[in-house]
XYZ file of C-alpha atoms in Angstrom:
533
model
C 95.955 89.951 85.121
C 94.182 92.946 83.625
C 95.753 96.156 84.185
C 93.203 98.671 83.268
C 89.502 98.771 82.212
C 88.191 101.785 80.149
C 84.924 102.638 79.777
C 83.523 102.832 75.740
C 82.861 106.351 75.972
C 86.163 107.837 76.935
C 88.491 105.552 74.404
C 86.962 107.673 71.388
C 87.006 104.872 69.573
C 83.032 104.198 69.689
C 80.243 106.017 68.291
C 77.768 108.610 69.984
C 74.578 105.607 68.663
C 76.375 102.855 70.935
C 77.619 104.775 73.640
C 74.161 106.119 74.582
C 72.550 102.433 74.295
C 75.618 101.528 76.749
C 74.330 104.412 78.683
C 70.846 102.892 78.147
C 69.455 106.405 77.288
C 66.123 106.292 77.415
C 64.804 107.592 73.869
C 66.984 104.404 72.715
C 64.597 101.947 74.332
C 61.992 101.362 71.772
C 65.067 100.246 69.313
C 65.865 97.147 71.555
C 64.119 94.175 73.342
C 66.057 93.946 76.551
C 69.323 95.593 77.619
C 71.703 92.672 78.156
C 72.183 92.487 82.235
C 72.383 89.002 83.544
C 68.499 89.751 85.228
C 66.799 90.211 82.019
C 67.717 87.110 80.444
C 64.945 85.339 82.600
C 62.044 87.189 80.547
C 64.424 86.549 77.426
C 64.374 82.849 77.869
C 60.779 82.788 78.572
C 59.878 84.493 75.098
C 62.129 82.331 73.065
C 60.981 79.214 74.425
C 57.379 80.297 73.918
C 58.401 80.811 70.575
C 60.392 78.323 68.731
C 58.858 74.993 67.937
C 60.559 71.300 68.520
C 60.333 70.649 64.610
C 63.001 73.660 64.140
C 64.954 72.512 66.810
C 64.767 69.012 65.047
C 65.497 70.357 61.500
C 68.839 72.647 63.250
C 70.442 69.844 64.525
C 69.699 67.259 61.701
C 71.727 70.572 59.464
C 73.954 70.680 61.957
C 75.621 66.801 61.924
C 75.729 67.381 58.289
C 77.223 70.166 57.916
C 79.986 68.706 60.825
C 80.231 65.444 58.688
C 84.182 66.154 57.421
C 85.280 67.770 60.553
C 86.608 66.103 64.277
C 84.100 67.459 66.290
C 84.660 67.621 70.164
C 83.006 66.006 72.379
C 81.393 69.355 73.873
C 80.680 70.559 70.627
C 78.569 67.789 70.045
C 77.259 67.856 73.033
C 75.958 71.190 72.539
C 74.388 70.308 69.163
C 72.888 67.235 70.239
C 70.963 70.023 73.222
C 69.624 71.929 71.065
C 66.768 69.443 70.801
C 65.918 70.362 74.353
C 63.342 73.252 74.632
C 65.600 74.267 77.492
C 68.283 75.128 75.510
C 69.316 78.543 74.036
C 72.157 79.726 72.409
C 74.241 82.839 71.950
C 75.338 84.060 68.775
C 78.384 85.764 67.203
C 78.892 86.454 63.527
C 81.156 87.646 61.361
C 83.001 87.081 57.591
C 85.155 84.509 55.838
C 88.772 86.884 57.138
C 91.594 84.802 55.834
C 93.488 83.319 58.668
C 90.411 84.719 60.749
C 91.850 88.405 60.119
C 91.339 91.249 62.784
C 92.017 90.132 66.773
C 88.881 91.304 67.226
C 87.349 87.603 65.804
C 88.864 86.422 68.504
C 87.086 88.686 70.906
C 83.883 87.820 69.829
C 84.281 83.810 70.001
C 85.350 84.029 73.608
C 82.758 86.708 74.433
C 79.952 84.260 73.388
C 81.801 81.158 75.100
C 81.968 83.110 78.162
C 78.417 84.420 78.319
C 77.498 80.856 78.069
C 79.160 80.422 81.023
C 78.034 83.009 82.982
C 74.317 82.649 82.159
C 74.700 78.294 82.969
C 75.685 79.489 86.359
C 72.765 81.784 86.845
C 69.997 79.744 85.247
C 71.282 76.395 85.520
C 68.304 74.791 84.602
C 68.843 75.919 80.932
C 71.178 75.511 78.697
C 73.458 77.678 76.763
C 75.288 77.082 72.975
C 77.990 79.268 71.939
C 77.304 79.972 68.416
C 79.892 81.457 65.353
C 78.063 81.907 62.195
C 79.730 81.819 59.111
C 78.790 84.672 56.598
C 79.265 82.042 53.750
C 77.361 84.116 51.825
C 78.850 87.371 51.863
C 80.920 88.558 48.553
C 82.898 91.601 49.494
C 86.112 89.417 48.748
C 88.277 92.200 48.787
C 87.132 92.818 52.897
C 88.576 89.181 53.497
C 91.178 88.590 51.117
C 94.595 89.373 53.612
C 95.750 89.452 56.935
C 98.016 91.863 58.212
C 101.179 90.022 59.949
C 104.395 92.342 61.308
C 102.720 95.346 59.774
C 102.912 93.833 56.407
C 99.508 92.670 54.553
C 99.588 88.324 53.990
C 97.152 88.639 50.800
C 95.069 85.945 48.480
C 95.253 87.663 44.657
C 92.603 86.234 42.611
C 89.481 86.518 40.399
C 86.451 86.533 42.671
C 82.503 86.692 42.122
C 79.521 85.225 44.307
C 79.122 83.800 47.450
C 82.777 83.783 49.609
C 82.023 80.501 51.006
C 82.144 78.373 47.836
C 85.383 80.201 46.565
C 87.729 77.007 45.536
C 91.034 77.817 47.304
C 93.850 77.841 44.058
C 96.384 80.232 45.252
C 96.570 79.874 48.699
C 99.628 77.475 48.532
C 101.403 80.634 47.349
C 100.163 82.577 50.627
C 100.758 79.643 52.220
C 104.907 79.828 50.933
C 105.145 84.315 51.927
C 103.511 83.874 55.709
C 105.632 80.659 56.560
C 108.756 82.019 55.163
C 108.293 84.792 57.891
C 108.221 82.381 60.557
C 111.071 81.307 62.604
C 111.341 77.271 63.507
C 109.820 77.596 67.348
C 106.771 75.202 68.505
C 104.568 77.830 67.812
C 105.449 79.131 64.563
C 105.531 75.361 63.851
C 102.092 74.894 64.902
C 100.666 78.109 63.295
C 102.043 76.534 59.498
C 100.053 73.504 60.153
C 96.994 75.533 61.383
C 97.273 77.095 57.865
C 98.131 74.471 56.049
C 95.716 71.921 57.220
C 92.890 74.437 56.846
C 93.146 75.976 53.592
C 95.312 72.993 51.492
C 93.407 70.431 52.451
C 90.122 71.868 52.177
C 88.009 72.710 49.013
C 86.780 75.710 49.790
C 86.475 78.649 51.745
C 83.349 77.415 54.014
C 85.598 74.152 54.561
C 88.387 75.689 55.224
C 86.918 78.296 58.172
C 85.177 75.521 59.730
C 87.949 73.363 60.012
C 90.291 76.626 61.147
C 87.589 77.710 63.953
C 86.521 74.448 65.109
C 90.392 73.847 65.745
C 90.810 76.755 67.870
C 87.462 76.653 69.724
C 86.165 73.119 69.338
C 87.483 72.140 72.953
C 84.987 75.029 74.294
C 82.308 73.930 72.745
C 81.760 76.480 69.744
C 79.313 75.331 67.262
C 79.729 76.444 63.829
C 76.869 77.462 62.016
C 76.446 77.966 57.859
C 73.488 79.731 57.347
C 74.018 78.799 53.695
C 72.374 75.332 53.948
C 68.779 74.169 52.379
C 67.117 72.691 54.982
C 67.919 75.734 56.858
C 66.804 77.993 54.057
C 63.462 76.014 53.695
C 62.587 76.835 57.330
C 63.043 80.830 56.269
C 60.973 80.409 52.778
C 57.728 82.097 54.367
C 59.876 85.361 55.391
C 61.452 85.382 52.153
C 57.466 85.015 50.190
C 56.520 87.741 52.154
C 59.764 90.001 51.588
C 59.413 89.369 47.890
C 55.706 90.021 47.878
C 54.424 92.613 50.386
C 58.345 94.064 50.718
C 57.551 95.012 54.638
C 61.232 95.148 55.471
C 61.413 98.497 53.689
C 59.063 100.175 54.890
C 59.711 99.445 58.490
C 63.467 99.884 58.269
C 63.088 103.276 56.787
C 60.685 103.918 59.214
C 63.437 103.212 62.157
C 66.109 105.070 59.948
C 64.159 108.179 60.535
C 63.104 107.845 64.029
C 66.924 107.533 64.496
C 67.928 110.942 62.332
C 65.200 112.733 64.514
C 66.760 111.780 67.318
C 70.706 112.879 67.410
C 71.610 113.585 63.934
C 75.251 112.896 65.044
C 73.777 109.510 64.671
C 75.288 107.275 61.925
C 72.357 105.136 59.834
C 74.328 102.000 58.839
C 72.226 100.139 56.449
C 69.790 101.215 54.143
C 66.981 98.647 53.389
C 65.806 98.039 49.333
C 62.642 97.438 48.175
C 63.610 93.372 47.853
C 66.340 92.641 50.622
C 67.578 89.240 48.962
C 70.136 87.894 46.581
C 70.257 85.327 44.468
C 72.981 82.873 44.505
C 73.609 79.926 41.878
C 77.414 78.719 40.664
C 79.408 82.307 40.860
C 76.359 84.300 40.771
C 75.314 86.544 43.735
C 73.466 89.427 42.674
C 70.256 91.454 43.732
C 66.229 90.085 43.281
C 64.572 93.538 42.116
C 60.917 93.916 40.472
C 60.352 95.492 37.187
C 56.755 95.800 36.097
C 55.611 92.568 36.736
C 58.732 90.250 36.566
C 60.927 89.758 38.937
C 65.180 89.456 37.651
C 68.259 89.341 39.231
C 70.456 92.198 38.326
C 73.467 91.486 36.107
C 71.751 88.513 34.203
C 69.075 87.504 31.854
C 67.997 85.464 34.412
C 63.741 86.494 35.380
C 60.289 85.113 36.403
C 56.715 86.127 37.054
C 55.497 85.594 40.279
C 53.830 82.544 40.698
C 57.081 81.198 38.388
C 59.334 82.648 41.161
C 57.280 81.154 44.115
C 57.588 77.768 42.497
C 61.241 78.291 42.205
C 61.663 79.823 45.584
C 59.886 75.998 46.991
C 62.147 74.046 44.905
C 65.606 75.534 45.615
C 65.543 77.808 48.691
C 69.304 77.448 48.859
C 69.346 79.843 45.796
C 67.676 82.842 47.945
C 70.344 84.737 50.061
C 69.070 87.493 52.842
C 71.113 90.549 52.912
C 72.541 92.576 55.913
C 68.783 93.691 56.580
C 67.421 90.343 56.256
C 70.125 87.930 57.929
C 69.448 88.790 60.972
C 65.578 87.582 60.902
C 66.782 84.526 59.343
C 69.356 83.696 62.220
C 66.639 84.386 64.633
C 64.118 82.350 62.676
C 66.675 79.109 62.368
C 68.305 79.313 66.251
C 66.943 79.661 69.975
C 68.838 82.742 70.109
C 68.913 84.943 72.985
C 71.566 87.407 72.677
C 73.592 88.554 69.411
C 77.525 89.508 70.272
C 79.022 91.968 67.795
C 80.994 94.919 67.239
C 79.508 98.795 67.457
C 78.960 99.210 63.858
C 77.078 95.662 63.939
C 74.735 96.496 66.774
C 73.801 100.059 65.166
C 72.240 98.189 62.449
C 70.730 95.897 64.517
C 69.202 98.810 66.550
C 67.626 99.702 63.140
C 65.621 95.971 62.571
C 63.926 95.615 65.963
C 60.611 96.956 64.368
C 60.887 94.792 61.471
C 61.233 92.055 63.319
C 57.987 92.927 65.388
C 56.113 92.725 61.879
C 57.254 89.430 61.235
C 56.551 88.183 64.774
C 60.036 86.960 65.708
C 61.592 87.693 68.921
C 64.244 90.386 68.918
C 67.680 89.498 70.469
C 69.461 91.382 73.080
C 72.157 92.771 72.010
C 75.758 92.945 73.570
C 78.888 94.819 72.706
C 81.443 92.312 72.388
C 84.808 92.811 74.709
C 87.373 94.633 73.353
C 91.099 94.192 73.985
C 94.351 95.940 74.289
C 97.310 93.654 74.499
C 100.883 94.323 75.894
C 103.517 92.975 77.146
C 105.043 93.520 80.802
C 108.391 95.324 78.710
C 105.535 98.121 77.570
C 104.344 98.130 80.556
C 107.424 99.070 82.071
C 108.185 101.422 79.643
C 104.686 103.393 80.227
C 105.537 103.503 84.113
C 109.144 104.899 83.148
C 107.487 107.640 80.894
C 104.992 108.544 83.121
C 101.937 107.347 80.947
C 99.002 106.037 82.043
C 97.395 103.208 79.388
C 94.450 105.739 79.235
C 96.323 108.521 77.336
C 97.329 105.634 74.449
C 93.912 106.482 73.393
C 94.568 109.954 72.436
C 95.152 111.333 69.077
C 99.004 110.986 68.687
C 98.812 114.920 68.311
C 96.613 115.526 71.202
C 98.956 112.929 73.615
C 101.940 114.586 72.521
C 100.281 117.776 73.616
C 99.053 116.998 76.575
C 102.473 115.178 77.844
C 104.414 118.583 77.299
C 102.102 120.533 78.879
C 102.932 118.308 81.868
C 106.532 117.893 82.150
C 107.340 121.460 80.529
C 109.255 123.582 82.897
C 107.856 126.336 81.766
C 103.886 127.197 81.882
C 102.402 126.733 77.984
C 98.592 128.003 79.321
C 97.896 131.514 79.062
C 94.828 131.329 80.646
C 95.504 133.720 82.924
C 97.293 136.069 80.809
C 94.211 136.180 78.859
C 91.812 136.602 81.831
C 94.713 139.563 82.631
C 93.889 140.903 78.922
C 89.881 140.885 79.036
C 90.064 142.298 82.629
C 91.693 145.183 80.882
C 89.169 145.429 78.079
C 86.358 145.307 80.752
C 87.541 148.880 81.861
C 87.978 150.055 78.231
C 84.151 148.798 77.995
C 83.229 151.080 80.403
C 84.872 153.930 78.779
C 83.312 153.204 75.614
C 79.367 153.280 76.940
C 79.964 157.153 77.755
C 81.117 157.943 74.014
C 80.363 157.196 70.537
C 78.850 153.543 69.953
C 81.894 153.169 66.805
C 84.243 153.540 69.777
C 82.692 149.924 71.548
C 83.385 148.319 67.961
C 87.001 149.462 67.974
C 87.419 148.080 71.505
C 86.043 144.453 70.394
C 88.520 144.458 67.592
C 90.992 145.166 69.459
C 90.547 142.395 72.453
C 89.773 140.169 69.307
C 93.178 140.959 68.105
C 95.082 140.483 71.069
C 93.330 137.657 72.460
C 94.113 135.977 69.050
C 97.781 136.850 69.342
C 98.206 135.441 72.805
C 96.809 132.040 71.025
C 99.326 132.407 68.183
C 101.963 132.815 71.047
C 100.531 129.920 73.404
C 100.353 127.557 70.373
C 104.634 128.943 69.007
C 105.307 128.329 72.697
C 103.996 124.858 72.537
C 106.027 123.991 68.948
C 108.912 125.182 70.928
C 108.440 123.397 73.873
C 107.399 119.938 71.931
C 110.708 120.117 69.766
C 113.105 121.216 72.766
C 111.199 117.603 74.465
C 111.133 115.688 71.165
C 113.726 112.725 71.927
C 110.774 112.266 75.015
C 108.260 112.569 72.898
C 109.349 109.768 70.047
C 109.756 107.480 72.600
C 105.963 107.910 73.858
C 104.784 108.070 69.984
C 106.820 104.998 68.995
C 104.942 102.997 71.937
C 101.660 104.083 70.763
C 102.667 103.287 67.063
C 102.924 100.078 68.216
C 99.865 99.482 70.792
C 97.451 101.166 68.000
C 98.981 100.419 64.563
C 97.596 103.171 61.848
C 96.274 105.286 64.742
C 93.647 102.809 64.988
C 92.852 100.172 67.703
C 95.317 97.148 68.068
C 91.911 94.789 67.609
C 91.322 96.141 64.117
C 94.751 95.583 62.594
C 96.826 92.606 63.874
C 96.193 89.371 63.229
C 95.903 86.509 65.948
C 99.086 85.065 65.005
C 101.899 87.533 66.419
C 100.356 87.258 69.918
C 100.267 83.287 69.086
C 104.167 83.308 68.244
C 104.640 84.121 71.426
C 102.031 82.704 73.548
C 100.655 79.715 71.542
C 97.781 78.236 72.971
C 98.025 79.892 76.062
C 96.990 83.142 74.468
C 93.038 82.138 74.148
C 93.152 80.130 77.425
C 94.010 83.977 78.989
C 91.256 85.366 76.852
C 88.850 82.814 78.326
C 90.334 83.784 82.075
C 89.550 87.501 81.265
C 86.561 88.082 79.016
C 83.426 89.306 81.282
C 81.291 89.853 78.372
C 78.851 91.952 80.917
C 81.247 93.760 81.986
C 81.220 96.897 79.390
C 84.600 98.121 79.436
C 87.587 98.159 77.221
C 89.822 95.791 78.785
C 93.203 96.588 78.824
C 95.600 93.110 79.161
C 99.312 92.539 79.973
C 99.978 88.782 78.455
């Protein structure tokens, strides 16, 4: 069972932008649709349905069967794709990259956040129903983002040339990858399992988009996941009138910058993620994936000879939509164009661009999602557990700086008293009479009595902080024990979700691990969820 729940704010770990839309601060409001509470998905479901059309739900699921034609697809899987022909059905998306071996725990987090908001909203609308949804950014190229996987601290990484779209990288080299990860493996069940898991999804596959779909459908398949690749013409074809407009009238960049300043006015502490372009698409074609920009009156695609005029690149654009790829400012629209979408599941940094685009998507008339911070996890064992108890450390102070927890802890076990607050309130009561003195002389006198305080009130600092060195290094056997847990729990000094891959919990836990993620999960919830597995 859980042993702690934190709320966003007080791990430090999130930014000012997405704790005040957790906070639903009201200046925020205009940047979103509908704050995700299980209530406001009624009016949700009634604006998407009013919305998307039966041929789109016809064209989704004809893409869909296709695209599952190599892979064993459950029985609720195809269920749910075989629903999405029913105006009553919605789904609930989750994105995110090509991460060899699925990367970061935090994947993991999403998937089962979307499966279980499914859940929750079939038991409160049951007359509607609800798709978990994982798409694929086949189309991404920032190879170097997804090219490892950290495993016992160590980085598991795939060295090779790469250029274009991730998705249609062939897989030569992976066999190699394939011999370093299962040589660190030990002969158990699970570790047994976990070398098949890799081996049937990335040497028997011929690609990278193969190779996901096959890894994530054999993880989540049983809950019903479907896997969507965005990367698909039929699916393009439905998005060629938003991608005519973005090439012609170039409305994205107007109204994103428009939002990107709204949001500096607001809190400049607030971080702008994305910065639109004038054209917000690539073009893709056999290793190419470079930018569509307008010179004059051609349009070229940076990098290459490669150009039209407009009506040239209009024709083009109807014959092979599968060459025109939407950016991080334009995916989005296309997602919501292509699904009955309700709610879109990512991480903090995803959702502050998406608090950027609702505008955008107003000007294209497309209903904008609600969007939900996925759950985020600590895991430990019941041995750190017990160790915490023994050292007198509550979960909460993990999430300090390791400078700031070590401070804090001697300050309360020290035997001796490290704040000299009151020594200092001693000091300026002091000064207060020397104040006194000074208004019935000359004014230079006053100056010379704020030095001095200054001066002394500085030393006492300089003696509080010597006094704390002291104290930590007298303590420091105490101290390493508390650091080398954290070390642990937050690898880097960063959150446990970021760094370790899926696979050392697995060792352990096999299966079991994401059938305790699917016990725990409230999506709704919005806390940091703090798990003993």
């Amino acid at each position: 069972m859980p042993t702690d729940c934190i709320p966003f704010r007080e791990t430090n770990y999130f930014s000012s932008l997405i704790c005040d839309y957790l906070d639903e601060k009201s200046e925020l409001k205009s940047f979103y649709n509908r704050f995700p509470k299980l209530e406001n998905f009624k009016d949700q479901i009634a604006e998407k349905k009013e919305s998307f059309n039966s041929e789109t739900r016809a064209i989704l699921v004809q893409s869909l069967k296709k695209q599952y034609g190599s892979v064993t697809i459950s029985e609720t899987t195809l269920q749910h794709v075989e629903a999405l022909s029913d105006r009553n059905t919605f789904t609930i998306t989750t994105g995110h990259q090509l991460n060899l071996f699925t990367g970061p725990l935090y994947f993991f987090y999403k998937i089962v956040s979307t499966i279980n908001l499914c859940k929750e909203l079939k038991a409160a609308y049951p007359e509607q129903h609800f798709v978990p949804i994982y798409w694929m950014a086949t189309e991404d190229h920032d190879f170097e983002e997804i090219n490892y996987f950290n495993f016992r601290g160590q980085k598991v990484q795939w060295n090779r040339e790469a250029s274009g779209a991730v998705g249609e990288l062939q897989l030569d080299g992976l066999d190699q990858v394939f011999e370093v990860f299962a040589s660190q493996l030990n002969s158990t069940t699970n570790a047994q399992e976990l070398k098949k898991l890799f081996q049937n999804a990335y040497l028997e596959h011929q690609n990278l988009t193969d190779a996901m779909r096959y890894l994530v459908n054999t993880l989540f398949g049983s809950y019903g996941l479907v896997i969507v690749d965005g990367n698909d013409s039929d699916l393009k074809r439905l998005f060629v009138p938003y991608i005519k407009r973005e090439l012609v009238d170039q409305t994205s960049f107007e109204m994103v910058s428009q939002a990107n300043e709204k949001l500096n006015d607001l809190d400049g502490n607030y971080k702008i993620q994305v910065n639109p372009r004038a054209i917000n698409l690539f073009y893709i074609n056999k290793g190419v994936r470079e930018r569509i920009i307008e010179t004059e009156d051609q349009y070229q695609v940076l990098n290459t000879d490669i150009n039209w005029s407009k009506d040239e690149l209009l024709e083009h654009l109807d014959d092979s939509p599968e060459r025109f790829s939407p950016n991080v400012i334009l995916r989005p629209l296309y997602q919501e164009v292509i699904l009955p979408n309700l709610c879109y599941i990512g991480g903090g940094g995803e959702l502050a661009y998406w608090l950027q685009l609702r505008s955008n998507f107003e000007k294209y008339d497309i209903v904008f999602p609600m969007l939900l911070l996925r759950n985020s996890v600590l895991l430990f064992t019941d041995k750190q557990k017990d160790k915490l108890e023994k050292l007198n450390i509550s979960v909460k102070d993990l999430f300090l700086t390791q400078h700031d927890l070590k401070t804090k802890v001697t300050e309360q076990i020290s035997e001796v008293d490290i704040n000299f607050s009151s020594q200092k309130a001693h000091l300026k009561q002091q000064f207060e009479e020397l104040y006194k003195l000074s208004e019935q002389t000359d004014k230079s006198f006053k100056g010379a009595v704020a030095a001095q305080e200054r001066k002394q009130i500085k030393g006492l600092e300089h003696l509080e902080k010597r006094l704390l060195k002291a104290q930590k290094r007298k303590l420091r056997d105490y101290l390493d024990r508390i650091a080398e847990i954290q070390d642990i729990l937050f690898p880097s000094q960063s959150l446990q979700e970021r760094n370790m891959n899926f696979s050392e919990f697995y060792l352990e836990h096999g299966s079991s691990l994401i059938q305790k993620l699917i016990q725990e999960l409230k999506p709704l919830k919005g806390e940091f969820l703090v798990l003993t597995i």
